Coordinates of N, CA, C and O in Angstrom, one line a residue:
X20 N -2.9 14.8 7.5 CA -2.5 14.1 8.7 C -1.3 14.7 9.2 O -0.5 15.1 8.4
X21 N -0.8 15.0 10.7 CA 0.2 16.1 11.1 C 1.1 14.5 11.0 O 0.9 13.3 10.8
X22 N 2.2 15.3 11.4 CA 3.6 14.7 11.1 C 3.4 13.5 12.3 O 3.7 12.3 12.2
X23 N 3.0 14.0 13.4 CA 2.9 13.0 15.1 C 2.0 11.8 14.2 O 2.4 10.6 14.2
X24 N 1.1 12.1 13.6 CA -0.1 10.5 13.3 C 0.7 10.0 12.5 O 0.7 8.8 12.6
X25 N 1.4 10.4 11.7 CA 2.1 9.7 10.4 C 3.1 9.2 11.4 O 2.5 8.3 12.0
X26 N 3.9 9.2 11.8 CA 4.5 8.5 12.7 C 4.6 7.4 13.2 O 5.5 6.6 13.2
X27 N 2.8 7.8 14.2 CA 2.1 6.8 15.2 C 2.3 5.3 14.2 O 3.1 4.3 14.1
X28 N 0.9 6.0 13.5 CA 1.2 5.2 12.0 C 2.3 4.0 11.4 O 2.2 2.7 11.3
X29 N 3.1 4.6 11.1 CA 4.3 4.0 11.1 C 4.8 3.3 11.6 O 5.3 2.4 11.0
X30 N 4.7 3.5 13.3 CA 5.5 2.4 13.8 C 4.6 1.6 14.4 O 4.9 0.4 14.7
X31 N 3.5 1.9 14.6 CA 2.6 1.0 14.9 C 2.4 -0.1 13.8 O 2.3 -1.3 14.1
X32 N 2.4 0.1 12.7 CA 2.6 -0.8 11.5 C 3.7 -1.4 11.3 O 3.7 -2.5 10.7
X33 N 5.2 -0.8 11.8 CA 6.1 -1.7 12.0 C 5.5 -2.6 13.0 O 5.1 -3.7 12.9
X34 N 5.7 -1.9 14.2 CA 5.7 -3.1 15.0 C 4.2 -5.0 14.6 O 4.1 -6.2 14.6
X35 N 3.6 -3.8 14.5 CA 2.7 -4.7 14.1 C 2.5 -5.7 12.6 O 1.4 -6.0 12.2
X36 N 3.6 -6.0 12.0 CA 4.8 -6.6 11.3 C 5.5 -7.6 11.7 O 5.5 -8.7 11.1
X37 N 6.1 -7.2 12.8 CA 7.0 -7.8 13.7 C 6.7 -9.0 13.9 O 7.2 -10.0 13.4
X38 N 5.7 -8.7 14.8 CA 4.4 -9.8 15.3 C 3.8 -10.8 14.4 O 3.8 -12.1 14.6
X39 N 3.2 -9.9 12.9 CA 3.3 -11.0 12.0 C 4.4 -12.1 11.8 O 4.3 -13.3 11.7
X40 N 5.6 -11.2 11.6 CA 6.0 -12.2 11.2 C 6.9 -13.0 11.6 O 7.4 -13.8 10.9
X41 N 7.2 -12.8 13.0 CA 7.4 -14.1 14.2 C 5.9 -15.3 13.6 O 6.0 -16.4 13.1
X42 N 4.6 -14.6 13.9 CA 3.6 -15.3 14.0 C 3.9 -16.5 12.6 O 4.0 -17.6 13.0
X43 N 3.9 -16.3 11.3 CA 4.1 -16.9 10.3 C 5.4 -18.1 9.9 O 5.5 -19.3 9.5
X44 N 6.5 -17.0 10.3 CA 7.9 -17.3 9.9 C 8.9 -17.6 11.6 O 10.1 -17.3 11.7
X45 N 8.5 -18.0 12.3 CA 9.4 -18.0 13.5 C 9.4 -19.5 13.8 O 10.3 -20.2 14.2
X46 N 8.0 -19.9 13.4 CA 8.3 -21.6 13.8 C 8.8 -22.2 13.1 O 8.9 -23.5 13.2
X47 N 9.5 -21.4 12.0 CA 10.3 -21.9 11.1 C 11.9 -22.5 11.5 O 12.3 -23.4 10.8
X48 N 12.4 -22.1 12.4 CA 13.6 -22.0 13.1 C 13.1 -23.0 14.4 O 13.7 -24.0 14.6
X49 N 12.1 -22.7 15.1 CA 12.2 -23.5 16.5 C 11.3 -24.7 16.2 O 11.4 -25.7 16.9
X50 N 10.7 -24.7 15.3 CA 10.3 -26.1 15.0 C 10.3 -26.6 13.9 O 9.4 -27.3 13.6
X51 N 11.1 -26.3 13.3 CA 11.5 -27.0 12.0 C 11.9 -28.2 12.0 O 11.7 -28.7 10.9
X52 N 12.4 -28.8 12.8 CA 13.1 -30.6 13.0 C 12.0 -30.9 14.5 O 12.0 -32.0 15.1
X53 N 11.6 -30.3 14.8 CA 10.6 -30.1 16.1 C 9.4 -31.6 15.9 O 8.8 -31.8 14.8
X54 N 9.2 -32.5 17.0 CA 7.9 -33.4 16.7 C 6.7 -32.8 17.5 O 5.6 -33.2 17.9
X55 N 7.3 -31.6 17.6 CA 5.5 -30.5 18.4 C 4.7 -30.2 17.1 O 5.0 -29.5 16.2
X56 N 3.2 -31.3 17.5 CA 2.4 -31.5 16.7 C 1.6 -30.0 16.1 O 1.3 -29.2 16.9
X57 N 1.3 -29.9 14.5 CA 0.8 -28.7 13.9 C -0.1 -28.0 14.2 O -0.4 -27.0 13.6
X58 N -0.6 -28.5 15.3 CA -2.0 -28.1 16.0 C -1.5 -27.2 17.1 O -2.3 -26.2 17.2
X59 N -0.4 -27.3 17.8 CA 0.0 -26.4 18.7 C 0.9 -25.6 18.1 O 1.0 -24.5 18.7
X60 N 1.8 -25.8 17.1 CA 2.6 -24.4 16.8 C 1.5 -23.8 16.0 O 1.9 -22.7 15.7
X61 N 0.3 -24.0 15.4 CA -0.9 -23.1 14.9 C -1.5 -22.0 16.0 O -1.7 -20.8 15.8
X62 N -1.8 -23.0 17.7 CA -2.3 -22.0 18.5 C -1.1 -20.9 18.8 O -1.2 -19.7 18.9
X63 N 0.0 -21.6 18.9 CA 1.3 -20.7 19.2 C 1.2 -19.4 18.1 O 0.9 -18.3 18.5
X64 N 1.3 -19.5 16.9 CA 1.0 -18.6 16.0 C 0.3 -17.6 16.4 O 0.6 -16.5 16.8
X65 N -1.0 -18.4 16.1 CA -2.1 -17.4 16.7 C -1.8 -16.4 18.0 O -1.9 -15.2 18.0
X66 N -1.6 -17.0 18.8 CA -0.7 -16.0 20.2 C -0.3 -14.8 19.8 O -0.7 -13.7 20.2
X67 N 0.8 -15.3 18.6 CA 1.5 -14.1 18.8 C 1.0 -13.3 17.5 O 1.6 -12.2 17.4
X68 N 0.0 -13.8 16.6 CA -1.0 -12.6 15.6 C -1.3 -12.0 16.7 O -0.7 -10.9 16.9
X69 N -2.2 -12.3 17.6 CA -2.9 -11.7 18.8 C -2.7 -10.1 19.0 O -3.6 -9.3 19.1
X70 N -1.2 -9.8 19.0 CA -0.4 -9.1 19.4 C -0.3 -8.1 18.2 O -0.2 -6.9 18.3
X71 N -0.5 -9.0 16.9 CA -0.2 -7.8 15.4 C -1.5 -6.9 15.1 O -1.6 -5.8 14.6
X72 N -2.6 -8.0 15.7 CA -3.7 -7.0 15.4 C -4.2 -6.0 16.4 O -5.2 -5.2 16.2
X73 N -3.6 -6.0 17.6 CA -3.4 -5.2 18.6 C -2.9 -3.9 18.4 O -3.2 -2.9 19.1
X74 N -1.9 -3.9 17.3 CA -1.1 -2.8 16.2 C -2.1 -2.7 15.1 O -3.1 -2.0 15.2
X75 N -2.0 -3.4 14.3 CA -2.9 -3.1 13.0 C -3.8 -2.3 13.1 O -3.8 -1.2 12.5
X76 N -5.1 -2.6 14.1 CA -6.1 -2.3 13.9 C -6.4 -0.6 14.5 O -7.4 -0.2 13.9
X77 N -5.9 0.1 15.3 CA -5.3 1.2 15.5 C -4.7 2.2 14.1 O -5.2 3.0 13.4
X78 N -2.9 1.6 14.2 CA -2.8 2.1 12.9 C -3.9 1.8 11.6 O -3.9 2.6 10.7
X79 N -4.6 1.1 11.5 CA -5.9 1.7 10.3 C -6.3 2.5 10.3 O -6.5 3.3 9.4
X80 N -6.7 2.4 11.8 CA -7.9 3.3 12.2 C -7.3 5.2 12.3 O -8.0 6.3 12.1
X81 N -5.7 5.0 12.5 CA -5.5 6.3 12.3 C -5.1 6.8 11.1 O -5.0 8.0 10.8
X82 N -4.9 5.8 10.5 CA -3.9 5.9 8.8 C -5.6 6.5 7.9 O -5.6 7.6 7.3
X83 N -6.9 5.6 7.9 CA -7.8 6.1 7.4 C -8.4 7.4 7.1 O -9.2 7.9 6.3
X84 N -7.6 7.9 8.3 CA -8.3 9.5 8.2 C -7.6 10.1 7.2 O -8.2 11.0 6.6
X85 N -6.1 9.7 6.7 CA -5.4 10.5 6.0 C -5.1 9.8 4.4 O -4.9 10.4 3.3
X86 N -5.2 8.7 4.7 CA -4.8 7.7 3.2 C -6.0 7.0 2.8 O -7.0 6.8 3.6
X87 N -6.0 6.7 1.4 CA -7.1 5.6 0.6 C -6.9 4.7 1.1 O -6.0 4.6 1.9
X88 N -7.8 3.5 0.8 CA -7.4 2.1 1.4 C -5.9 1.6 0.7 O -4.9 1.2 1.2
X89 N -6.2 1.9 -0.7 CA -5.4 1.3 -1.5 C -3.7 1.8 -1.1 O -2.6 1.4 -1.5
X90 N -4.0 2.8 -0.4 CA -2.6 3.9 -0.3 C -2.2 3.2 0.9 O -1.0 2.7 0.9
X91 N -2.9 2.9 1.9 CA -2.7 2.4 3.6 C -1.6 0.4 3.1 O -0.5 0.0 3.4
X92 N -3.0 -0.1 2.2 CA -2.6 -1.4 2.0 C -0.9 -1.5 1.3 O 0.0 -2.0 2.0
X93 N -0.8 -1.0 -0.1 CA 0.6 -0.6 -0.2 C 1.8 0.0 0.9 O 3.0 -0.3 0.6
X94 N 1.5 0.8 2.1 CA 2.5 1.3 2.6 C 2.7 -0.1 3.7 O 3.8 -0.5 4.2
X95 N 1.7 -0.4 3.8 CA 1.6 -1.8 5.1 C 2.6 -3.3 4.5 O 3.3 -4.1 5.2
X96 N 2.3 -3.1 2.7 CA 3.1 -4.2 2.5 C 4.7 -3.8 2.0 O 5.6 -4.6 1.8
X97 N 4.7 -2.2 2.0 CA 6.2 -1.8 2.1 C 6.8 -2.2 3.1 O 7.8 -2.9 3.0
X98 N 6.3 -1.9 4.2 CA 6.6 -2.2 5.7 C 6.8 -3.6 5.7 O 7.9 -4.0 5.8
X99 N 6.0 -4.4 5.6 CA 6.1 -6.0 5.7 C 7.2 -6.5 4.6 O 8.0 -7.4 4.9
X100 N 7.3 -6.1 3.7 CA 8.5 -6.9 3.0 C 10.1 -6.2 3.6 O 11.2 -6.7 3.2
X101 N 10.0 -5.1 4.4 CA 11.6 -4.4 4.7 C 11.4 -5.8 6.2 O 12.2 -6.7 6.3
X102 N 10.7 -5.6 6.8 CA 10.8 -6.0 7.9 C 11.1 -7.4 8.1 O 11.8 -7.9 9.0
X103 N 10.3 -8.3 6.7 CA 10.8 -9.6 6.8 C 12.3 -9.8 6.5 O 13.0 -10.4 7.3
X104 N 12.6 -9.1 5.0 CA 14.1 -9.1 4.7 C 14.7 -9.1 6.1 O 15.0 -10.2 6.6
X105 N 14.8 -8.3 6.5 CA 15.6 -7.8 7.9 C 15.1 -9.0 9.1 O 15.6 -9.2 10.2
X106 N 14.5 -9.4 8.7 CA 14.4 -10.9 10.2 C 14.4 -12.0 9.3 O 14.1 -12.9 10.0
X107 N 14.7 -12.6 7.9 CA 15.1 -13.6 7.1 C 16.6 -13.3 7.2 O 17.2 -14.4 6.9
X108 N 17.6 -12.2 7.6 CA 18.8 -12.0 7.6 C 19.2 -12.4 9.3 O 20.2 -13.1 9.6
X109 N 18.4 -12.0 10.0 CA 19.0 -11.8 11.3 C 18.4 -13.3 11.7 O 19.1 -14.2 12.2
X110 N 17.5 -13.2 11.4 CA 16.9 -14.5 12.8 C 16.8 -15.5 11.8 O 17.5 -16.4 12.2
X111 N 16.3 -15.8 10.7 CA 16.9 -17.4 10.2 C 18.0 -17.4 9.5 O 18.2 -18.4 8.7
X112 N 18.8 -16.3 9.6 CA 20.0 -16.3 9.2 C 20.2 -17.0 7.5 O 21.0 -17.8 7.1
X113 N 18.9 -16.2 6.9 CA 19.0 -16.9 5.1 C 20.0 -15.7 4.9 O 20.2 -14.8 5.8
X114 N 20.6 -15.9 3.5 CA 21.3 -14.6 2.4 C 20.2 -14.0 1.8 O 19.1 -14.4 1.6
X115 N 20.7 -12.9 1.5 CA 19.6 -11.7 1.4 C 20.4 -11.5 -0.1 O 21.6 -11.0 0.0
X116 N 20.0 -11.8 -1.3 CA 20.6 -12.0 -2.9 C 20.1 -10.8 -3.4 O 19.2 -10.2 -2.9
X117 N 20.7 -10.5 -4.6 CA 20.4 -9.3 -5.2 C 19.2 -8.9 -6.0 O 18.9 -7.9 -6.5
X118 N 18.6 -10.2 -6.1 CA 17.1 -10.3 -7.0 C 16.1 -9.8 -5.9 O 15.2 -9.1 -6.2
X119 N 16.4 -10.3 -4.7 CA 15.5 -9.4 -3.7 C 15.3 -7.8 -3.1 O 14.4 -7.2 -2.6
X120 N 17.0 -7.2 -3.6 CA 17.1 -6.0 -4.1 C 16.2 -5.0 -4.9 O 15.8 -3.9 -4.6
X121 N 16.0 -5.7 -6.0 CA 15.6 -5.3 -7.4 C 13.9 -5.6 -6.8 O 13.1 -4.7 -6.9
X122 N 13.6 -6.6 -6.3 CA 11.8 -6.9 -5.7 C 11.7 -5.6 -5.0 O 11.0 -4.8 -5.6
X123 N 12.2 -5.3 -3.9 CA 11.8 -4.4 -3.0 C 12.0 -3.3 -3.5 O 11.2 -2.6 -2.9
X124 N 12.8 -2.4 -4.8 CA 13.0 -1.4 -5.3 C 11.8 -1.6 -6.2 O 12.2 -0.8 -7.1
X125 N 10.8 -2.1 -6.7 CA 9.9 -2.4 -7.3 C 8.7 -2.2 -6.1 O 7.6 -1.6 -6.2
X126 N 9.0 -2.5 -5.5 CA 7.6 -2.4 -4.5 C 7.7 -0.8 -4.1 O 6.9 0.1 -4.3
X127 N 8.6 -0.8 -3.5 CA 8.8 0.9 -3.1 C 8.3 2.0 -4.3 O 7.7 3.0 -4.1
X128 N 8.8 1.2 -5.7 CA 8.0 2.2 -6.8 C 6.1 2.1 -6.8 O 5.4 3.0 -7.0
X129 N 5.8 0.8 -6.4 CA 4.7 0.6 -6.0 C 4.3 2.1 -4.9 O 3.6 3.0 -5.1
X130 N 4.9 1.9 -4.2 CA 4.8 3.0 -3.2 C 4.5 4.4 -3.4 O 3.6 5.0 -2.8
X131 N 5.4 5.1 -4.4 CA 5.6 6.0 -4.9 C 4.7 6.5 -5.9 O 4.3 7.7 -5.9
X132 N 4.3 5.3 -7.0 CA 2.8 5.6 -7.9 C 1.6 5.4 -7.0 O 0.7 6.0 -7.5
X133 N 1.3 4.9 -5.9 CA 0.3 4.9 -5.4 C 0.0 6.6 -5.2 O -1.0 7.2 -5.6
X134 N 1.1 7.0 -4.5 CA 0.6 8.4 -4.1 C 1.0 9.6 -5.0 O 0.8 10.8 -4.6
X135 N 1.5 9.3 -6.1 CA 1.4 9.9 -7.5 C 0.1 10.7 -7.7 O -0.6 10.3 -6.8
X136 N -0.3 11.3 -8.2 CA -1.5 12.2 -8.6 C -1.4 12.3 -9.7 O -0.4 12.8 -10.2
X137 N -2.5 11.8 -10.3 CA -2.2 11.5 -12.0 C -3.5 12.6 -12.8 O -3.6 12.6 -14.0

C-alpha cells in the first residue's frame, strides 16, 4: 500500500472516530440532567454515526487492499481508544489516570504483534 493510501486510511479512520464518538459519548454532557426523552437523543446519535460510516466504510475499503481484517480491526481500535482519551480529557473534561496509560500501551502492543511475522 504506497504511503498516500496509508494516510487516506488513517485519517479517514480518525475522523471517522470522531463521529463515533460524539455519536456514543457526547450526550453524555448535553444531556445528562437533560428531560429530552431516550428516543430522540438515540435518533440524534444515529445522525451523527451517519457521518462515521461515511468514513469507515471507504477507509475499509481502502485499508483491505493492504491489511488482514484482523490487522485493519486492531489499528481501527488503536485509533478509537487515542481519540476517545483525547475527547474524555477535552470535552467531558474527566482525568485521564495512569492506569489508562498502561491500557493504551497494551493495546498499541496489540498493534505491534498484530503486524509481527511470526
Amino acid at each position: 500500500m504506497s504511503s498516500i493510501l496509508r494516510f487516506w486510511t488513517f485519517l479517514l479512520l480518525v475522523v471517522s472516530n470522531i463521529f463515533m464518538t460524539f455519536a456514543w459519548y457526547g450526550n453524555l454532557k448535553f444531556f445528562k440532567n437533560s428531560s429530552t426523552p431516550l428516543p430522540i437523543i438515540i435518533i440524534i446519535s444515529w445522525g451523527i454515526a451517519f457521518f462515521e460510516y461515511c468514513f469507515m466504510i471507504p477507509a475499509n475499503r481502502i485499508a483491505s487492499k493492504s491489511f488482514d481484517t484482523a490487522q485493519l480491526k486492531i489499528i481501527q481500535e488503536a485509533i478509537t481508544i487515542v481519540v476517545f482519551g483525547i475527547f474524555s480529557v477535552l470535552y467531558l473534561k474527566e482525568s485521564f489516570r495512569l492506569n489508562y496509560v498502561f491500557s493504551f500501551i497494551c493495546i498499541i502492543g496489540a498493534v505491534f504483534f498484530a503486524f509481527k511475522k511470526f
